[in-house]
Coordinates of C-alpha atoms and ligand atoms in Angstrom, one line a residue:
X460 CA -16.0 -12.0 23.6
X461 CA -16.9 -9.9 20.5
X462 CA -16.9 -6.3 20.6
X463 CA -19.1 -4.0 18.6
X464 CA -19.2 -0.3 17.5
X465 CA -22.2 2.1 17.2
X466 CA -21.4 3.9 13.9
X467 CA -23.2 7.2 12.8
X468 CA -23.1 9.2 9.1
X469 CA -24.0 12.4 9.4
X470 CA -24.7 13.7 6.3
X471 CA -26.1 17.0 4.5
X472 CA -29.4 15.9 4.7
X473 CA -30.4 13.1 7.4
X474 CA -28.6 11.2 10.1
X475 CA -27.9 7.0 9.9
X476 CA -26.9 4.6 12.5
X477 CA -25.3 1.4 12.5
X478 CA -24.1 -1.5 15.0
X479 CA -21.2 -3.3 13.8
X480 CA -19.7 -5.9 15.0
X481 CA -15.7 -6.4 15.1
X482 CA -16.1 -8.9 12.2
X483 CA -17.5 -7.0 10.2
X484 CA -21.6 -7.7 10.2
X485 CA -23.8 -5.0 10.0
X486 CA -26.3 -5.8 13.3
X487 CA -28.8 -2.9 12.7
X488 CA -29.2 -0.2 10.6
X489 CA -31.2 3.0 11.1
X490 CA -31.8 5.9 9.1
X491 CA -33.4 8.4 11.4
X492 CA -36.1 11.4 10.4
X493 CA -33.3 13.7 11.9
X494 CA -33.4 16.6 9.2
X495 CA -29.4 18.0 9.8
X496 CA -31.5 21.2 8.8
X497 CA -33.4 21.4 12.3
X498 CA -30.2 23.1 13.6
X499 CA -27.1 21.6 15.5
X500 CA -28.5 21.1 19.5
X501 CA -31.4 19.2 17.9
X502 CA -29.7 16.8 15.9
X503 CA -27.2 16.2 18.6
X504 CA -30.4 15.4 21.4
X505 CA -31.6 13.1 18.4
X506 CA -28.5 11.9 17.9
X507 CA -27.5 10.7 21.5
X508 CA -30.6 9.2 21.8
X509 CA -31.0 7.3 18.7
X510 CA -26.8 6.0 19.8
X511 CA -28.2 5.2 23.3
X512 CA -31.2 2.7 21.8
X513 CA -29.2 1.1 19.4
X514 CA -26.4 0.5 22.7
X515 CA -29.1 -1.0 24.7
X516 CA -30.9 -2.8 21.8
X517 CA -27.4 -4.7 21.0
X518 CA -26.5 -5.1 24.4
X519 CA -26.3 -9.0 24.1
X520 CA -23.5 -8.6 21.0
X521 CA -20.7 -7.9 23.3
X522 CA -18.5 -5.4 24.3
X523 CA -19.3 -1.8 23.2
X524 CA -15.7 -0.9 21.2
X525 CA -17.1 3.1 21.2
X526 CA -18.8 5.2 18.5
X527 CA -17.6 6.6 15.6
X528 CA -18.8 9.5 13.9
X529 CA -18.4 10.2 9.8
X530 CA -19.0 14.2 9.3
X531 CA -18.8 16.2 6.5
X532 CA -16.3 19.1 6.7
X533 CA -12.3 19.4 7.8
X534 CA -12.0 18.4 11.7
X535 CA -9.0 18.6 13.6
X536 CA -8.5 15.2 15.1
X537 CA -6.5 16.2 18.8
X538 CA -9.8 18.4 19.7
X539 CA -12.1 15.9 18.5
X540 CA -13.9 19.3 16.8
X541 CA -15.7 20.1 13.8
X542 CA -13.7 23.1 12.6
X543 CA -15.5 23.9 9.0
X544 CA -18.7 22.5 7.2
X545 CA -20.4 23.5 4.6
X546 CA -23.1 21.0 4.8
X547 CA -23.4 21.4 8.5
X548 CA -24.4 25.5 8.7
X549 CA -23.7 26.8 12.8
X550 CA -21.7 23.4 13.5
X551 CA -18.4 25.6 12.9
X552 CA -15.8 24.9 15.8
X553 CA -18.3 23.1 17.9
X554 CA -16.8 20.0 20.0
X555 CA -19.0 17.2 18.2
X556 CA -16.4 14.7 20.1
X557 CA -16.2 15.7 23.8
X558 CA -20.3 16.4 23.7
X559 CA -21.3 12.9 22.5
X560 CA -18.9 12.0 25.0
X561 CA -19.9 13.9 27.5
X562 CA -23.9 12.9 27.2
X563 CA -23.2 9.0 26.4
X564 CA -20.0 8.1 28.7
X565 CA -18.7 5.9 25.7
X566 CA -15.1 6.2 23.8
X567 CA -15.9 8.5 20.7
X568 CA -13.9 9.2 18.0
X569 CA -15.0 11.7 15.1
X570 CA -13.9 11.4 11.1
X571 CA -14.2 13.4 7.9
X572 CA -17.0 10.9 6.5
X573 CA -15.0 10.4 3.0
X574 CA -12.2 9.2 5.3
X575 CA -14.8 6.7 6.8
X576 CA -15.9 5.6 3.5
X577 CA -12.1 4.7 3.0
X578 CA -11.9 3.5 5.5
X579 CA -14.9 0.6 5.3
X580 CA -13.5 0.5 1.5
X581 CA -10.1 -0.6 3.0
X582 CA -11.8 -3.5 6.2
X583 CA -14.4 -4.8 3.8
X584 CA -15.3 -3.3 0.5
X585 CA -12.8 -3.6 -3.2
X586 CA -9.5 -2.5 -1.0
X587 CA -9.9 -5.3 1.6
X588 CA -6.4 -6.7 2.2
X589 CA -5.0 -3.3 0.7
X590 CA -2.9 -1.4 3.0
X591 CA -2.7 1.5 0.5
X592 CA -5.6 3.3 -1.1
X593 CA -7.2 6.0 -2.3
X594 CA -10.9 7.3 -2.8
X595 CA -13.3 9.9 -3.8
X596 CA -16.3 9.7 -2.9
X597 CA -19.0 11.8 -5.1
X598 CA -22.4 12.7 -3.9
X599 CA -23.6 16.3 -3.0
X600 CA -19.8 17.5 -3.0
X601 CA -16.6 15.6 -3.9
X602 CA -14.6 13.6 -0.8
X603 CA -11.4 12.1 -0.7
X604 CA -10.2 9.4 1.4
X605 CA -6.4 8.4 1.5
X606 CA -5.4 5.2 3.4
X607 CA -1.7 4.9 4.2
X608 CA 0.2 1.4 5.6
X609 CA -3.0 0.3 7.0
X610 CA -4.4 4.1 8.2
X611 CA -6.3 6.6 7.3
X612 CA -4.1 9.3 6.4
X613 CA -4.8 12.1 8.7
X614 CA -1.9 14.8 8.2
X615 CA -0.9 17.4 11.0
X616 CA -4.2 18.0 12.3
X617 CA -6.5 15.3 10.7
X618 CA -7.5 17.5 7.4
X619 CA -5.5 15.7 4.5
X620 CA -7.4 13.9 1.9
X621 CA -9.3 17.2 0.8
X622 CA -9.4 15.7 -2.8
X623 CA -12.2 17.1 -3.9
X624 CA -10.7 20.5 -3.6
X625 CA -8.2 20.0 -6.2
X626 CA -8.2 22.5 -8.7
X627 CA -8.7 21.3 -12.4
X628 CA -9.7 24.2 -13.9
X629 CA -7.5 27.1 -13.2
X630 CA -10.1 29.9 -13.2
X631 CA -13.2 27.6 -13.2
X632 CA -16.7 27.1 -11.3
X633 CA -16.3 29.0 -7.8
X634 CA -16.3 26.6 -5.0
X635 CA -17.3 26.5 -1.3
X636 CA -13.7 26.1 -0.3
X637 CA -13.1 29.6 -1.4
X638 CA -11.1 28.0 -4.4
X639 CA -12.2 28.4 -8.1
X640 CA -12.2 25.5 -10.3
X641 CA -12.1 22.5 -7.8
X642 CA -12.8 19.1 -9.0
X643 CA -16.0 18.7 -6.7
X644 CA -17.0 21.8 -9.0
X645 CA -17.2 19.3 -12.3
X646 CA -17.8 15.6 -10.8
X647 CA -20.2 16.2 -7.6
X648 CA -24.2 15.5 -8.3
X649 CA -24.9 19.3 -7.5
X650 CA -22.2 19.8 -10.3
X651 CA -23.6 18.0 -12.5
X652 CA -27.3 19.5 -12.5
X653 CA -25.3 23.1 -12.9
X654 CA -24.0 21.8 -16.1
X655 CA -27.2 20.5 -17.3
X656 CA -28.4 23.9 -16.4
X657 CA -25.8 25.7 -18.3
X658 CA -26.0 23.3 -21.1
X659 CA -29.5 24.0 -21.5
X660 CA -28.9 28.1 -21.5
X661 CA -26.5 27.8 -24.3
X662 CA -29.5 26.9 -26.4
X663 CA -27.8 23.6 -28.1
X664 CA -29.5 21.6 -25.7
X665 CA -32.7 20.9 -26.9
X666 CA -34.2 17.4 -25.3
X667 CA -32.4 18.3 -21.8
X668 CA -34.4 21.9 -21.4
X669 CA -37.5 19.4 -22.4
X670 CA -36.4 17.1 -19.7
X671 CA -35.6 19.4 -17.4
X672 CA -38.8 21.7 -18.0
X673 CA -40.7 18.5 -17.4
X674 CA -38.8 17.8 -13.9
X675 CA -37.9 20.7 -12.2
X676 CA -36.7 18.7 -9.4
X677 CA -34.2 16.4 -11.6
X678 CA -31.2 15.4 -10.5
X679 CA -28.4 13.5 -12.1
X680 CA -29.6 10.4 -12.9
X681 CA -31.7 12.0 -15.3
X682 CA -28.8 13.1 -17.1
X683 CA -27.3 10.0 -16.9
X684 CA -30.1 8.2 -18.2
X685 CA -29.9 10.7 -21.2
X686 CA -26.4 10.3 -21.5
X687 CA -26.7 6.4 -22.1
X688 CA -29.9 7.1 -24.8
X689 CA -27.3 8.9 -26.5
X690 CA -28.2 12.5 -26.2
X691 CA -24.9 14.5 -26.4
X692 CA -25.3 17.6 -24.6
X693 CA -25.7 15.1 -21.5
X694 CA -22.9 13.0 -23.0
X695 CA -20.6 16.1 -23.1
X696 CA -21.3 16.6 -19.3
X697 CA -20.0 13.4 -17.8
X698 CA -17.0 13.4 -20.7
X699 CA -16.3 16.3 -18.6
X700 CA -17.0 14.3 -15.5
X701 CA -14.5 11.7 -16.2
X702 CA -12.1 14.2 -17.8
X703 CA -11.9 16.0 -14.6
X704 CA -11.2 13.0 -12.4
X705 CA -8.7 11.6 -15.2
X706 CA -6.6 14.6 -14.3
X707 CA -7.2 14.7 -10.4
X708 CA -6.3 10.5 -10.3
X709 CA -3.4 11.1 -12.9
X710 CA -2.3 13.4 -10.3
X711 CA -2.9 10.9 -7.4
X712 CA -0.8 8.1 -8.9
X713 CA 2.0 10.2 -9.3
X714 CA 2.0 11.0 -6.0
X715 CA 1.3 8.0 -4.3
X716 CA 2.0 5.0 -7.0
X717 CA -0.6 2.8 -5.0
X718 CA -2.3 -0.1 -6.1
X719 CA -5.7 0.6 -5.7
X720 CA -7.8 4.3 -6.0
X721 CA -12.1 4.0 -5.8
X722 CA -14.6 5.7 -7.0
X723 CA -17.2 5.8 -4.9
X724 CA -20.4 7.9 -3.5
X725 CA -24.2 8.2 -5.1
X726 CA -22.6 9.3 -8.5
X727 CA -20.3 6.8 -9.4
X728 CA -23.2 5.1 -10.6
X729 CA -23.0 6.9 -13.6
X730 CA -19.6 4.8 -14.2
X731 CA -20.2 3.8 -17.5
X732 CA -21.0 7.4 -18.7
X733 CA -17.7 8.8 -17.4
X734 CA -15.5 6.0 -17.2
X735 CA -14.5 6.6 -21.1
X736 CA -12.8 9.9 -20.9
X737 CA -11.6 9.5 -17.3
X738 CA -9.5 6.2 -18.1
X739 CA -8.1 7.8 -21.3
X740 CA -7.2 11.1 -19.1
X741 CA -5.6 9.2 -16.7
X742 CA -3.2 7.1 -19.4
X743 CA -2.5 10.8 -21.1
X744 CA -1.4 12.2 -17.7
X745 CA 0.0 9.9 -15.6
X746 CA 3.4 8.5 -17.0
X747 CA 3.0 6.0 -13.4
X748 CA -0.1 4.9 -15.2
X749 CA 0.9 4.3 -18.0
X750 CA 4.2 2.0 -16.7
X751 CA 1.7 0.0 -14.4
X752 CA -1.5 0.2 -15.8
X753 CA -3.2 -3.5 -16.0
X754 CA -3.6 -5.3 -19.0
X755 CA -7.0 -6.4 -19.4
X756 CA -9.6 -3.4 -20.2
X757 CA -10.1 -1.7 -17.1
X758 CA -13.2 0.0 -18.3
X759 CA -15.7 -2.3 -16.3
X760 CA -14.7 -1.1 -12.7
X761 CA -14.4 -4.4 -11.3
X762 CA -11.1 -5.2 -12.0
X763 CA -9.4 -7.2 -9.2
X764 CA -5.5 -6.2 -8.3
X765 CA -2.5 -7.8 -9.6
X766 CA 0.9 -7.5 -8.1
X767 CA 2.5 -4.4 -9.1
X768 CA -0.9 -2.8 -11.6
X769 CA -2.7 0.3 -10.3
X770 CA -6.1 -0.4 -10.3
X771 CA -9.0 2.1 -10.4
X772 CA -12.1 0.8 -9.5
X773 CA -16.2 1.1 -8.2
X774 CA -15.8 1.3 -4.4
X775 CA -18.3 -1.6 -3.8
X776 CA -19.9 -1.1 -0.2
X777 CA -22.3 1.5 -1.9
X778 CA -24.0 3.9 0.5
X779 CA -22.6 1.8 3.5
X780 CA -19.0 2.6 2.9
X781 CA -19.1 5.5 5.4
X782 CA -20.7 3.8 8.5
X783 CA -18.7 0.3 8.1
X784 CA -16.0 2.2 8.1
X785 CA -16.8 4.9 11.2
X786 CA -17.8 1.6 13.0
X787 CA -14.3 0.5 12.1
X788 CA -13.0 3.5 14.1
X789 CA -13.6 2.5 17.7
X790 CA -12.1 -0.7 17.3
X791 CA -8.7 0.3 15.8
X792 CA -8.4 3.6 18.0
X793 CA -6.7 1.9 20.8
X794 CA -3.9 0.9 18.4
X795 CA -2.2 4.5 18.6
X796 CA -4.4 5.1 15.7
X797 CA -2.6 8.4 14.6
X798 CA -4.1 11.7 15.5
X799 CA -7.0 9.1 16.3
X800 CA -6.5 8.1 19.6
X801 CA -6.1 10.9 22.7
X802 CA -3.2 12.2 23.5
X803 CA -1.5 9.0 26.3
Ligands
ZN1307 ZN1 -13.2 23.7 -3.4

């Protein structure tokens, strides 16, 4: 008998749903009205209940394996708790695990979402068959996923992976983290628009203030479209983009020497704008690069791996990454899945 898994994404601003089944086929996909910023008891009620339909809508796909839960923020794994979230205001050290549990009697387990995006990355997207790999995922902040011999790599209490938080500029942009300078300060969407902002109050940016002016509500696609017309104020942006995550993957394949590290999330779209300057960063940086780096040009993102080459790449599940691989959570928890799985 198949099993399945009820998969939720919890992001800054709404809340999706999934039901997976354990070879990996997406049986229904929901993106609720839940707005994260109706407060924490709300979204939960929402939450359970939206999990609950889904169970009974899917009831004739098997077994249910449990529900996994992608959330943005450093948990600690043994707890099952949400200890810090930016994104998530008044969820601080609340028990996301043992309340789902608690209203829904099903096996839950609860994940940094840019570990879940890894993690889907890893069963079905560009690292599938990969049991090492590493990636960021860029949106609204900067994630980082690291998947170690087949598992996500959780640390002492589940918060490794913080990638995003490392620092590139020394006494740079001031960050959430309390840090200065992180990389989610120079290669996250909100990062970008403050660069376009402060591109534009320099003066020397003449057709972004126009664009800008004309679109208060821009975000950064704009700039990327600007970027590829040619317009160098916006070109200079995601140079800085890719130089910033040159130096933060030269720094992750010297650690880890792995074959594969993605580049994933809403902004990686923007590949070919930052791409450029991140590959070239990389090669100056990272003497393990440079000793396996893969002979053909690299530059399109889809390069496939070759015994031996570190490959960086476009993560390639897209907005999905996350909930495949929270689905993926359940089904693998039993398997003394880490910090995963309770205590025996
Ligand atoms: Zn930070």
């Amino acid at each position: 008998m198949t099993t399945f898994a009820v998969s939720v994404d919890l992001g800054g601003t709404n809340l999706r749903i999934a039901a997976v089944d354990s070879n990996g086929k997406t049986l229904e996909k929901i993106t609720t009205s839940t707005a994260v910023t109706r407060g924490r008891d709300r979204v939960i009620d929402e939450m359970s209940a939206a999990i609950q339909q889904i169970v009974a809508q899917q009831r004739g796909a098997g077994e249910l394996a449990g529900i996994g839960i992608g959330v943005p923020g450093i948990i600690e794994m043994q707890t099952g708790m949400l200890r810090e979230s930016p994104n998530l205001p008044g969820w601080d050290n609340y028990p996301v695990r043992d309340e789902i549990e608690r209203r829904l009697r099903a096996t839950v387990v609860l994940e940094n979402d840019a570990n879940a995006a890894a993690l889907g990355e890893k069963w079905l997207g560009a690292a599938a068959g990969l049991d090492d790999m590493c990636m960021l995922t860029l949106g609204t902040g900067v994630g980082g996923g690291i998947v170690m011999q087949g598992r996500i790599w959780h640390g002492m209490t589940g918060m490794a992976g913080e990638l995003g938080h490392i620092n590139v500029e020394p006494n740079g942009h001031p960050c959430k983290c309390g840090s200065r300078g992180c990389l989610e300060q120079y290669a996250s969407a909100t990062a970008i628009k403050r660069m376009a902002h402060e591109a534009v109050a320099t003066g020397m940016a003449p057709h972004l203030a126009r664009a800008i002016a004309a679109d208060p509500e821009f975000g950064s696609k704009l700039i990327y479209e600007m970027a590829m017309q040619g317009d160098a104020p916006a070109r200079a942006i995601f140079e800085r983009v890719g130089t910033a995550l040159g130096l933060v993957l030269a720094d992750l394949v010297n650690i880890f020497n792995f074959p594969m590290y993605l580049i994933g999330g809403g902004v990686s779209s923007a590949w070919d704008a930052f791409a450029p300057s991140m590959m070239e960063t990389v090669r100056r940086n990272s003497f393990v690069y440079r000793a396996t780096a893969p002979t053909e040009n690299t530059l399109s993102g889809h390069t496939t791996t070759s015994s031996g080459r570190t490959i960086i790449a476009l993560a390639q599940l897209g907005s999905d990454a996350g909930l495949v691989g929270a689905a993926r959570l359940p089904m693998i928890a039993t398997r003394a899945n880490g910090a995963g799985s309770r205590p025996a």
